[in-house]
Coordinates of C-alpha atoms in Angstrom, one line a residue:
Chain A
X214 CA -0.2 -22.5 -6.6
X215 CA -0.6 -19.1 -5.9
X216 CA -1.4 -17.5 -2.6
X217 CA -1.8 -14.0 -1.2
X218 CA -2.5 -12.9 2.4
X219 CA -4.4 -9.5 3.1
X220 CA -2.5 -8.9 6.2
X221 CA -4.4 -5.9 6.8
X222 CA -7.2 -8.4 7.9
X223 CA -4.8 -10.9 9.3
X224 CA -5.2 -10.7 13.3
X225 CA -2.7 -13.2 13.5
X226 CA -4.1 -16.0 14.9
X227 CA -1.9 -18.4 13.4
X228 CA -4.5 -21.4 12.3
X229 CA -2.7 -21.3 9.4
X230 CA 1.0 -21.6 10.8
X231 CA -0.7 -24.5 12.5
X232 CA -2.3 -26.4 9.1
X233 CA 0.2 -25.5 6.4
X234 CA 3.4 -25.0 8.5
X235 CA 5.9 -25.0 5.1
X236 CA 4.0 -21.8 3.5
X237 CA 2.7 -20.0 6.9
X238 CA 5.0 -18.9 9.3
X239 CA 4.6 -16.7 12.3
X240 CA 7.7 -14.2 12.4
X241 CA 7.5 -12.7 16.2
X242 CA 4.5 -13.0 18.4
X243 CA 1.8 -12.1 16.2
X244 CA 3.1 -10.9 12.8
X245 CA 2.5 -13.6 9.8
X246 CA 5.1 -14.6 6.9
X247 CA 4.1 -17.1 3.7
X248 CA 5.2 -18.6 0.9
X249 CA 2.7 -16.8 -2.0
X250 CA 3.6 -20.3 -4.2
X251 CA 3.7 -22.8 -2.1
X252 CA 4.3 -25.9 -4.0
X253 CA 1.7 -27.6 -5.4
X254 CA 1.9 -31.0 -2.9
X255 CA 1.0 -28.2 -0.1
X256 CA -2.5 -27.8 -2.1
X257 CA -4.9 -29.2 0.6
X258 CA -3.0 -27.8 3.5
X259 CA -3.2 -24.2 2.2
X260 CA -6.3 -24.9 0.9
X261 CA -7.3 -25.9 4.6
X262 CA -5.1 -23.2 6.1
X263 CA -7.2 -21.0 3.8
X264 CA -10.7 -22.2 5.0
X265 CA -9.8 -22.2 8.6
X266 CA -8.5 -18.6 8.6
X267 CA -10.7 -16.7 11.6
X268 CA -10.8 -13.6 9.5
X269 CA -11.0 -14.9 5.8
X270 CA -7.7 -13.1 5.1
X271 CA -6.5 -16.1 2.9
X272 CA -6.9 -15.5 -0.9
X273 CA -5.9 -18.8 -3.1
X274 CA -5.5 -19.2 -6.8
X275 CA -9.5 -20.2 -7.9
X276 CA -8.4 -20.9 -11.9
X277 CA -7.1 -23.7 -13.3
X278 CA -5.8 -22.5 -16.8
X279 CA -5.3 -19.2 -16.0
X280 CA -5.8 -16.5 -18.8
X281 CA -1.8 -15.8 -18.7
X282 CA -0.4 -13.4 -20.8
X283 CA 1.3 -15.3 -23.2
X284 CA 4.6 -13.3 -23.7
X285 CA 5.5 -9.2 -22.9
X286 CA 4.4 -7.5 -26.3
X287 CA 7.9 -5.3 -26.3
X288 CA 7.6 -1.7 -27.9
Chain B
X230 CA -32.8 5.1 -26.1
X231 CA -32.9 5.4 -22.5
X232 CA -29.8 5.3 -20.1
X233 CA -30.5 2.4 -18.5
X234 CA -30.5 1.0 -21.9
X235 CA -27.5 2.5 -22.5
X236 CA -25.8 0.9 -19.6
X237 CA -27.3 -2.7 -20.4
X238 CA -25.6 -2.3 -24.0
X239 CA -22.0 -0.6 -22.5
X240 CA -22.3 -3.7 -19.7
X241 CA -22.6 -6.3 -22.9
X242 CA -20.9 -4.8 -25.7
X243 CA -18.6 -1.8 -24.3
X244 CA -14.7 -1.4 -24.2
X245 CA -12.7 -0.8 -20.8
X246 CA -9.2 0.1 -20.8
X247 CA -7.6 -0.8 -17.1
X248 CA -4.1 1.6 -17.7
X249 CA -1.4 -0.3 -14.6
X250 CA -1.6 -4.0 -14.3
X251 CA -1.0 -4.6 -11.0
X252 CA -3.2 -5.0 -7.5
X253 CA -5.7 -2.7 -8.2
X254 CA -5.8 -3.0 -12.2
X255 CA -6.2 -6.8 -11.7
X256 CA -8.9 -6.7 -9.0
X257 CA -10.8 -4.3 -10.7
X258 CA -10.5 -6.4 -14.0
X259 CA -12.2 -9.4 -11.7
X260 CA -14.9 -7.0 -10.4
X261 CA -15.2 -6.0 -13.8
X262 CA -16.5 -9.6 -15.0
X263 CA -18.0 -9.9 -11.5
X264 CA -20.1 -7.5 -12.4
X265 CA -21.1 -8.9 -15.4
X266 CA -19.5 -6.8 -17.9
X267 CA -19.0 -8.7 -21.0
X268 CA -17.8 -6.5 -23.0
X269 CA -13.6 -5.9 -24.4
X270 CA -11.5 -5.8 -21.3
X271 CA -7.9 -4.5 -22.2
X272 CA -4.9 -4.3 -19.4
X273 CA -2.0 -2.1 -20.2
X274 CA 1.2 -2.8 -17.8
X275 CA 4.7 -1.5 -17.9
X276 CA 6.0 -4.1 -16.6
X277 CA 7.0 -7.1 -18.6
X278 CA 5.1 -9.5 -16.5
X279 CA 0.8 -10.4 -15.4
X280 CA 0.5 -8.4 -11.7
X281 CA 2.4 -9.7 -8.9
X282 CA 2.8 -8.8 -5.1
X283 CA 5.0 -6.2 -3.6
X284 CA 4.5 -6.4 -0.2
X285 CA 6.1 -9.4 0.6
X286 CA 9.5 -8.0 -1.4
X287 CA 10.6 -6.3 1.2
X288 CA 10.2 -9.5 3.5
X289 CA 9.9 -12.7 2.7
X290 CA 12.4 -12.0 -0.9
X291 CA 14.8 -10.4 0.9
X292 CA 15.1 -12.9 3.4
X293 CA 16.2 -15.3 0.7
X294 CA 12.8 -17.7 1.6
X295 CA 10.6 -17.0 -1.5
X296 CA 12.1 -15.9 -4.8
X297 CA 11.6 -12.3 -6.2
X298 CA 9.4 -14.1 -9.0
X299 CA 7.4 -16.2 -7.0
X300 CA 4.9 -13.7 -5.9
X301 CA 2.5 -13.6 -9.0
X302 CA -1.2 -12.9 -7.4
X303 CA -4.2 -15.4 -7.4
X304 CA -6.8 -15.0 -9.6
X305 CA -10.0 -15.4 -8.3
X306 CA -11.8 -15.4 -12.3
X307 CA -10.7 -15.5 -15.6
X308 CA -10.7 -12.1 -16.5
X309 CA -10.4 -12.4 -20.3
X310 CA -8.9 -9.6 -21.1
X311 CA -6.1 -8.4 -24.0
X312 CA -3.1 -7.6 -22.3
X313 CA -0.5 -5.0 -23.7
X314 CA 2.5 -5.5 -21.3
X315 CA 5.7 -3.9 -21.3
X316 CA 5.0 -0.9 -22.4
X317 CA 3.7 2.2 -20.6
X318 CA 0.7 4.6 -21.7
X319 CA 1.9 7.7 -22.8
X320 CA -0.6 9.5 -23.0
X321 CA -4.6 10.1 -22.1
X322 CA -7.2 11.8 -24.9
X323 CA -10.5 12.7 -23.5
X324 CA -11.8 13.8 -26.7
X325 CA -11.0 10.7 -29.0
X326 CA -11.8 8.6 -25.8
X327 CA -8.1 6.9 -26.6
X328 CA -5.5 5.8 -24.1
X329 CA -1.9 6.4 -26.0
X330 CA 1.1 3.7 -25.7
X331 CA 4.9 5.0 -25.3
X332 CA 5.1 3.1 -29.0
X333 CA 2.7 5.2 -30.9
X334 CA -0.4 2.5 -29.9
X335 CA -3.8 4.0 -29.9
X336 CA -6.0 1.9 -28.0
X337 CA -10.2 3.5 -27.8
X338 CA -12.2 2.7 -24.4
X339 CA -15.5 3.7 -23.5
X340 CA -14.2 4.1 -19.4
X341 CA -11.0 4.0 -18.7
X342 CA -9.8 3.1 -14.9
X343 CA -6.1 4.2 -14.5
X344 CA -4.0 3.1 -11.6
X345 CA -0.5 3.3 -13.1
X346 CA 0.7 3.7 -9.1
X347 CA 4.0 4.4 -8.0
X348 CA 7.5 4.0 -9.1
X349 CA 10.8 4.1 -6.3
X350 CA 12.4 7.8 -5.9
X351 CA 15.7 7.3 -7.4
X352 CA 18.6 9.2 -5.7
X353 CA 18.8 12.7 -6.8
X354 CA 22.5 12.2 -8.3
X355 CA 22.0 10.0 -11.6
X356 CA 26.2 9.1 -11.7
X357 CA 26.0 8.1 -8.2
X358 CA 22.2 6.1 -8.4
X359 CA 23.8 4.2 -11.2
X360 CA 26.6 2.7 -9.3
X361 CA 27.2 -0.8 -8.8
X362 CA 25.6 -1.2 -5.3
X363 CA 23.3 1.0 -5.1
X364 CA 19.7 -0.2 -4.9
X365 CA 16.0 1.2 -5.0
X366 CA 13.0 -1.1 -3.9
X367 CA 10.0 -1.4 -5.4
X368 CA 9.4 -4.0 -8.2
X369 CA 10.9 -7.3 -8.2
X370 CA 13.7 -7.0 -10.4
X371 CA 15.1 -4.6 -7.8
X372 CA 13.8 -7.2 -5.1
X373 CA 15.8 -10.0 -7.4
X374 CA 19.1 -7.5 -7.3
X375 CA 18.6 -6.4 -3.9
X376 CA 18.7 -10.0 -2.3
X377 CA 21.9 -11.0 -4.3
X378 CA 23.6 -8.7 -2.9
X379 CA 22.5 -9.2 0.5
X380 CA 23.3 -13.0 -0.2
X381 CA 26.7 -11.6 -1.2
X382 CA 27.4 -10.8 2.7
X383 CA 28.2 -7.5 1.9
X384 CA 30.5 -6.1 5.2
X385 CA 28.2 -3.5 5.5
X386 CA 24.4 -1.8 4.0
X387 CA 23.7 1.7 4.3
X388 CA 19.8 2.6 4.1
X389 CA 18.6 6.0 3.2
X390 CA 15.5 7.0 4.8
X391 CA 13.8 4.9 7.9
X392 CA 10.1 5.2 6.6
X393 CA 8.6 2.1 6.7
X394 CA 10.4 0.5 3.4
X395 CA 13.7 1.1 4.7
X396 CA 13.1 0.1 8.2
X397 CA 12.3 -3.3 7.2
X398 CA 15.0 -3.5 5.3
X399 CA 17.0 -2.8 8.0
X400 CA 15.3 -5.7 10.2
X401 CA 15.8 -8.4 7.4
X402 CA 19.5 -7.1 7.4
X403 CA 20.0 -7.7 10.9
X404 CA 18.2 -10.6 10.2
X405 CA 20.7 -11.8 8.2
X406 CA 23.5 -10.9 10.5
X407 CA 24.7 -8.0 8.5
X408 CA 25.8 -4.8 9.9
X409 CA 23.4 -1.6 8.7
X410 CA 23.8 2.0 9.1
X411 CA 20.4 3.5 8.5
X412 CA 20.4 7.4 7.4
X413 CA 17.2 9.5 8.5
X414 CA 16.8 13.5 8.1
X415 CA 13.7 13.5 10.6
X416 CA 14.7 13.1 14.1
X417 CA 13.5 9.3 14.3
X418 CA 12.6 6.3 11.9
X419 CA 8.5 6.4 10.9
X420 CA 8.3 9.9 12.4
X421 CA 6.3 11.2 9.0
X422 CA 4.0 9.0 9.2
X423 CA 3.3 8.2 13.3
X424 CA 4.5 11.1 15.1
X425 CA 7.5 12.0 17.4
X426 CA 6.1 9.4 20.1
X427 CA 6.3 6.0 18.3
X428 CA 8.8 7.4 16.3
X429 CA 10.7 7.6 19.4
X430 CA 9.7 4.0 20.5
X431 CA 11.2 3.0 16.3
X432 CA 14.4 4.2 17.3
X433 CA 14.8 2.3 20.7
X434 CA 13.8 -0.8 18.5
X435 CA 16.6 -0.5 15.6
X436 CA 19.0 0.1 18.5
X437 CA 18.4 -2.6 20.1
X438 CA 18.5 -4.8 17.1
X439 CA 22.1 -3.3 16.6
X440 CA 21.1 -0.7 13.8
X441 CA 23.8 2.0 13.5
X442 CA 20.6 4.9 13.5
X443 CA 21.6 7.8 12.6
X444 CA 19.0 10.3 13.0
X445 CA 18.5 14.2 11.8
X446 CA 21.4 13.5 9.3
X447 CA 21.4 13.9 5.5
X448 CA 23.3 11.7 3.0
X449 CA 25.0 14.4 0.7
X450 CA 27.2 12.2 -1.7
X451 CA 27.6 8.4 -2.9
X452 CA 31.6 7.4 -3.5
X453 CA 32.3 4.5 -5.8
X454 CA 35.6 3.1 -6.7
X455 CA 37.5 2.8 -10.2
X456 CA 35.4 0.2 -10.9
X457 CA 32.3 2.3 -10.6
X458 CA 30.9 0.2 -7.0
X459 CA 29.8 1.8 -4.5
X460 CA 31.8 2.2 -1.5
X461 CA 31.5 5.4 0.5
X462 CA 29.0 7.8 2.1
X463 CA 29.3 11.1 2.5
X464 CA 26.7 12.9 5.6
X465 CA 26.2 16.6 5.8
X466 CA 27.8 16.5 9.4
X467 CA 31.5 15.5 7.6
X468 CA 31.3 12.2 8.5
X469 CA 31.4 8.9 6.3
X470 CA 31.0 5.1 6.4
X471 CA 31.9 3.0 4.1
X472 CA 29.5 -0.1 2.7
X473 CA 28.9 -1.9 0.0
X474 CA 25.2 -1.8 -0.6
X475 CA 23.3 1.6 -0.3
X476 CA 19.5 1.1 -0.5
X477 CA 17.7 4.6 -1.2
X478 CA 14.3 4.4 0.2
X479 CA 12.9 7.8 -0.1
X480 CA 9.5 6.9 -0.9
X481 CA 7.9 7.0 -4.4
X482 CA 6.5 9.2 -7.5
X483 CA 3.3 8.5 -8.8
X484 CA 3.1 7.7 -12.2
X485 CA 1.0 10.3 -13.1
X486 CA 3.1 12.3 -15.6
X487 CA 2.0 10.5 -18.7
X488 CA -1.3 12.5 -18.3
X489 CA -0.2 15.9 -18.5
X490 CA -1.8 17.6 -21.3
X491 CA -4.7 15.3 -20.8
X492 CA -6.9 17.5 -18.9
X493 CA -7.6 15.8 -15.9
X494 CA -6.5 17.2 -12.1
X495 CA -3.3 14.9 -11.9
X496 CA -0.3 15.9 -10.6
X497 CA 2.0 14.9 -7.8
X498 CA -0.2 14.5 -5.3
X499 CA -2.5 12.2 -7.8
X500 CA -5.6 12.4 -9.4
X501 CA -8.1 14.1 -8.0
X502 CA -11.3 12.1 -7.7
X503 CA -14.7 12.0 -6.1
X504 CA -15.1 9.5 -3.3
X505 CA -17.0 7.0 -5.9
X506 CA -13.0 7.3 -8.0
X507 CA -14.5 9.5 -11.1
X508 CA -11.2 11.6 -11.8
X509 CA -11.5 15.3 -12.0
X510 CA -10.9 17.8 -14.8
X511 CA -8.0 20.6 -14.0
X512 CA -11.7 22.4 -13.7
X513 CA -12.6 20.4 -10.8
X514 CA -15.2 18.5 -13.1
X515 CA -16.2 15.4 -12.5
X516 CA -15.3 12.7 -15.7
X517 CA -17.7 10.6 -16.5
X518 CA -15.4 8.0 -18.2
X519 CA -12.2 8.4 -16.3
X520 CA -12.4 6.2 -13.6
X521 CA -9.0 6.4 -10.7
X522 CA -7.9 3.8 -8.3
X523 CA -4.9 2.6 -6.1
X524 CA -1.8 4.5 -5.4
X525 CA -2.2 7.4 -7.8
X526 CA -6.1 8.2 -7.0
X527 CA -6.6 11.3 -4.4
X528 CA -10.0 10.9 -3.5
X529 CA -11.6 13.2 -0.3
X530 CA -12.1 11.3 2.4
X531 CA -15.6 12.6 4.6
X532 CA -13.8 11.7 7.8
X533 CA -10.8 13.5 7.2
X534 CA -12.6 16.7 6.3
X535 CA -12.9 16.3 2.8
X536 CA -9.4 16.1 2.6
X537 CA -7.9 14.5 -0.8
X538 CA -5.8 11.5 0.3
X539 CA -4.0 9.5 -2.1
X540 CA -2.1 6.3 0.2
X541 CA 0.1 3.8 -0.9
X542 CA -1.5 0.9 1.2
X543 CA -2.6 -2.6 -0.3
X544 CA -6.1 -2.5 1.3
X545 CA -6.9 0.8 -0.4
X546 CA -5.6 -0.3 -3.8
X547 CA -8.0 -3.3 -3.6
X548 CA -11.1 -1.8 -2.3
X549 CA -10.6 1.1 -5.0
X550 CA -10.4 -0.8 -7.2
X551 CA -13.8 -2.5 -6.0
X552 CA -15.5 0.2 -6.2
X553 CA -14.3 1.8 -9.4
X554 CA -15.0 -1.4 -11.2
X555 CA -18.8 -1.3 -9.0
X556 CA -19.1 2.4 -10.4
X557 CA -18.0 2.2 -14.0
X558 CA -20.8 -0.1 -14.8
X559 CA -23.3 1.0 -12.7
X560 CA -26.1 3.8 -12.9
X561 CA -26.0 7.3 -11.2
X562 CA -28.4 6.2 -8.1
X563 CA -26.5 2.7 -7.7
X564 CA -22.6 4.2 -7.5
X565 CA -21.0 3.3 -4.4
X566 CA -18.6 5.8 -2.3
X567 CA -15.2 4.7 -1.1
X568 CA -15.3 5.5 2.5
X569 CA -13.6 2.5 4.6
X570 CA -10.9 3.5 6.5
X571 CA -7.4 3.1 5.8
X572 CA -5.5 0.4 6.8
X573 CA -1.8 -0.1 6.7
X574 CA 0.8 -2.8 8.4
X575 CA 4.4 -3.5 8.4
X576 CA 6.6 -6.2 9.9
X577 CA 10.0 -5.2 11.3
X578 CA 12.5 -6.6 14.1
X579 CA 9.9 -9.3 14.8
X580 CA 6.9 -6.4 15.3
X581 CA 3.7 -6.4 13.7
X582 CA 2.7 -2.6 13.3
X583 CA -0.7 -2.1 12.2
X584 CA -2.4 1.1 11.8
X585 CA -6.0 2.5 10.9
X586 CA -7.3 5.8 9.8
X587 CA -4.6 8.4 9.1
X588 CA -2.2 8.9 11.9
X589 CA -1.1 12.6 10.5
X590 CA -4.7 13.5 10.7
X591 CA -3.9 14.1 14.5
X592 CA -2.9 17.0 17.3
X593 CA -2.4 14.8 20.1
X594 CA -1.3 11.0 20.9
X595 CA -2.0 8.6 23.5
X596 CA -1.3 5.0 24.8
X597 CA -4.3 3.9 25.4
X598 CA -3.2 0.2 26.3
X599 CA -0.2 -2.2 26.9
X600 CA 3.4 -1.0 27.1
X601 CA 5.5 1.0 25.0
X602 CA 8.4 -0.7 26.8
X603 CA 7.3 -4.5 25.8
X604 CA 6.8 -2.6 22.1
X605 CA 3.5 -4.2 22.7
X606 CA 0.8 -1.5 22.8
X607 CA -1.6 0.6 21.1
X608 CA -1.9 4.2 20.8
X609 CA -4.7 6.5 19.7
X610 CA -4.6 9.8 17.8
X611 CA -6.9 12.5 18.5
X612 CA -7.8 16.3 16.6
X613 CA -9.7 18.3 18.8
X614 CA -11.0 15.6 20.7
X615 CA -12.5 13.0 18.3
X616 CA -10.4 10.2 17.5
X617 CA -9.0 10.1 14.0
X618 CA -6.5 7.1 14.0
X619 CA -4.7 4.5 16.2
X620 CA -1.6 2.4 15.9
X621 CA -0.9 -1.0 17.5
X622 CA 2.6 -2.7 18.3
X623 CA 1.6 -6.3 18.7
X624 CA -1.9 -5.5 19.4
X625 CA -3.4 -5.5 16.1
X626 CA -6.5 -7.7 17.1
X627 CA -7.9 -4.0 19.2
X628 CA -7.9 -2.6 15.8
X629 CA -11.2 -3.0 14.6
X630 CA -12.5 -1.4 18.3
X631 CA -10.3 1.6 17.6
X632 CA -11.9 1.4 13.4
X633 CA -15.6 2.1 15.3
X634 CA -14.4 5.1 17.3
X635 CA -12.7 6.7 14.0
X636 CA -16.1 6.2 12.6
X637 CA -18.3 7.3 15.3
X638 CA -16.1 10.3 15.7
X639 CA -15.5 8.9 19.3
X640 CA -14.1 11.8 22.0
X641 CA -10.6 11.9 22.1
X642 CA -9.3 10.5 24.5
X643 CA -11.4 7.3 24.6
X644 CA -12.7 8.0 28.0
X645 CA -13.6 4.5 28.8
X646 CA -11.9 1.4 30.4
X647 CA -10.0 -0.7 28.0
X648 CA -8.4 -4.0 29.0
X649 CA -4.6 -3.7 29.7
X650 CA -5.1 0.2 30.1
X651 CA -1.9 2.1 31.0
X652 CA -2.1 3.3 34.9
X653 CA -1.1 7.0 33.2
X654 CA -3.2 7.7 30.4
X655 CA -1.9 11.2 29.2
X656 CA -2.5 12.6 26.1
X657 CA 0.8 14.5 24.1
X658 CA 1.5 16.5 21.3
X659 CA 2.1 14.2 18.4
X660 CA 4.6 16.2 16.5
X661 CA 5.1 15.6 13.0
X662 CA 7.9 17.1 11.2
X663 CA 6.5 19.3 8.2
X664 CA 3.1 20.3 7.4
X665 CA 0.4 17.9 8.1
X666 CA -3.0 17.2 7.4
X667 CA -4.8 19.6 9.5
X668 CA -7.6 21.9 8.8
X669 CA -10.9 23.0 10.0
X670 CA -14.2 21.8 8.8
X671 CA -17.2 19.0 9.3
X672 CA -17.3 16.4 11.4
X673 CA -18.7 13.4 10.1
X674 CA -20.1 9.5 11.3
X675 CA -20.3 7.2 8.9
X676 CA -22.6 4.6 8.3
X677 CA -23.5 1.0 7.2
X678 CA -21.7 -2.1 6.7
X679 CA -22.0 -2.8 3.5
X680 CA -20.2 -0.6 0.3
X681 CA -23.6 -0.1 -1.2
X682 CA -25.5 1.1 1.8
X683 CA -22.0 3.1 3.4
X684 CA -22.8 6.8 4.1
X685 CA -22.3 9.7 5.9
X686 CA -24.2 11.7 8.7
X687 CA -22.8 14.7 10.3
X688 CA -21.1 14.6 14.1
X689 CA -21.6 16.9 16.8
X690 CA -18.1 18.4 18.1
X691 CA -16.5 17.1 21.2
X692 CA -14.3 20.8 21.4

């Protein structure tokens, strides 16, 4: 799964380090490190992580077959 | 036909090119179809591969925890859209209304939105940038490189330039236990972009995670051995270390050269655009068609004087891009101007630095709470006497307080209590090596919460 943190939002309150331990991490006293593909047995954690977040900063994948780009179409 | 017509038949049936598949070309895309266009959708990338992160290359990849390719972003729709990746545009025809590919491609739009960002400054010696060793940072095959070699346990890194890029890599090195000499021509890391005074408070940090900082130095040559590795570095003083890993993080170049002939204001600086991201003709003309966003669009901000700023942050790359993809399929009296604040943050030796508004945008600095000693502390910046920007070390949760000042064009200094307020509140020169951002001009408060109801009213001066 994909996730991505806007950590311009993120006031580090650390709900998520708290729910989802293996992809949230707090790295000092306030500053937040993840895992942006956590695997997929994580789902419901992050997904939790995600809804808990204080400031909504938690952005998670929302498709299930994603319209992918097959392959590079090389010059 | 009337225009409103016109719009409800481009919103169904039109064509939009997005030129740069990353952050801001993919949440534009998703605004796009947000918006309910339903028209052809067509993403052009460089890049072999669908838009990924960079922020967290410079951290979590480099600290070996994530891999370089495991930072692909969420989707939040499907954007149906043709994507033409690995190859760059080449070229931008107003008249034919036809974005060129590198390969001789045509590809016809009705709007076009580019935000083909920025790309690493290479070192300014090709021989010596190509030697085995030698490293830039910004997409994550140089992430993927980059991270080997730190795996390597080289006995030493140099890092060229202590802007924000470079000083994280320095942290994650020291992280790491290796041993990193970090080269700066300015007298202190982040001086550029926060002044003399937290530069100065940069420095102390680096030291005492057992950086070897060497400040107001210039790198003047990169040595590499018979086997064409890097091994020695050459400073203007007459010194020289050696290493075995030299990361050159000089900042970036937008990507904007592919559009010269094209007719529209782009250049080094950017693109020129209005605040709602229309891009500007070399005239100063307003496009109708040619829609800007992310790192490469230099849009005037009303709270900075009208200045053009173009910034390199994530936040502005994806509220840009909302508000390009809002404009380019929406009427004249429904447009929407980008005016939120900028927003930036980095994470180095175990700091969270966090700014908002534009720290250059200043003559004077204060710490306003906490304690520069504990690195835990925010500071605000002031030109004649408003409050234009404020940067926190550990703090970040004031932020938003210090967001409503900017805004209001508070007077500078905030003359009122805060919690945690510093016994000796005294304002200093904030000292920025090179020009800056100053000039003279209106002084404005902006207003509403909301993108479509955000303007502008003019401020009275506080001196």
């Amino acid at each position: 799964m994909r996730v991505v943190v806007d950590l311009s939002r993120c006031q580090g309150y650390a709900q998520c380090a708290f729910l989802a331990p293996e992809a949230f991490r707090m790295h000092g006293e306030e500053a937040l490190m993840y895992d942006p593909n956590p695997d997929d047995a994580q789902r419901d954690r992050v997904l939790r992580a995600a809804a808990a977040c204080p400031v909504q900063a938690i952005l998670v994948d929302r498709l299930e077959a994603r319209d992918v780009p097959v392959e590079a179409s090389p010059s | 036909m009337t225009s409103a017509d016109n719009l409800r038949a481009f919103k169904r049936d039109g064509r939009i090119v997005v030129v740069g598949a990353s952050l801001a070309g993919l949440r534009a895309a998703e605004a796009l179809r947000g918006e309910g266009f339903t028209g052809s959708l067509t993403m052009i990338g460089d890049e072999p591969s669908e838009p990924y992160d960079r922020p967290p290359l410079s951290k979590q990849v480099l600290t070996g925890w994530v891999p370089a390719d495991g930072t692909l972003l969420p989707r939040r729709r499907d954007i149906d859209a043709e994507w033409l990746l690995g190859v760059p545009a080449g070229g931008l025809d107003m008249r034919a209304n036809q974005v060129r590919l590198a390969d001789g491609r045509e590809v016809p739009f009705d709007r076009v939105l580019i935000a083909t960002g920025v790309r690493a400054r290479p070192w300014f010696v090709e021989s010596e940038a190509d030697l085995d060793g030698v490293f830039v940072l910004r997409t994550r095959e140089h992430a993927e490189g980059l991270q080997r070699a730190l795996a390597a346990g080289p006995s030493r890194v140099l890092i060229i330039g202590a802007g924000f890029t470079g000083s994280e890599i320095a942290s994650i090195c020291r992280e790491r236990g290796i041993a990193v000499t970090v080269a700066e021509l300015a007298p202190a890391p982040l001086v550029g972009a926060l002044g003399a005074m937290v530069g100065d408070v940069a420095a102390d940090m680096q030291r005492a995670h057992g950086v070897d900082l060497r400040c107001g130095v210039k790198v003047t040559r990169l040595e590499g051995d018979a086997q064409g590795r890097f091994r020695r570095a050459h400073f203007d003083d007459g010194s020289a270390i050696d290493a075995d890993v030299a990361v050159v993080a000089l900042g970036g170049i937008r990507n904007t050269e592919w559009l010269r002939g094209s007719g529209l204001a782009a250049g080094v600086w950017g693109i020129a655009c209005d605040t709602g991201c229309r891009a500007l003709t070399l005239d100063g003309l307003i496009t109708d068609d040619v829609f800007a966003a992310g790192d490469v669009a230099r849009c005037p901000n009303p709270i900075y004087e009208y200045r053009l700023i173009s910034l390199e942050h994530w936040a502005n790359a994806v509220e840009q891009a909302e508000v390009a993809a809002h404009n380019m399929v929406s009427g004249q009296a429904d447009r929407w101007p980008h005016l939120s604040l900028p927003v930036f943050w980095s994470i180095q030796f175990g700091v969270n630095i966090k700014t908002v508004g534009v720290p250059t945008f200043a003559d004077e600095v204060v710490v306003t709470q906490g304690s520069v000693a504990d690195r835990r502390f925010v500071a605000a910046y002031g030109y004649r006497g408003r409050v234009t920007a404020a940067v926190s070390f550990n703090n970040a949760k004031w932020l938003d307080h210090y967001r409503q000042l900017i805004e209001t064009a508070a007077p500078f200094p905030p003359p009122f209590p805060a919690p945690d307020q510093p016994a000796d509140m005294k304002p200093v020169p904030v000292d920025f090596p090179g020009p800056t951002l100053l000039a003279q001009g209106a002084t404005v408060v902006v207003t509403g919460h909301d993108p479509g109801e955000r303007r502008v009213t003019s401020a009275q001066q506080h001196r």
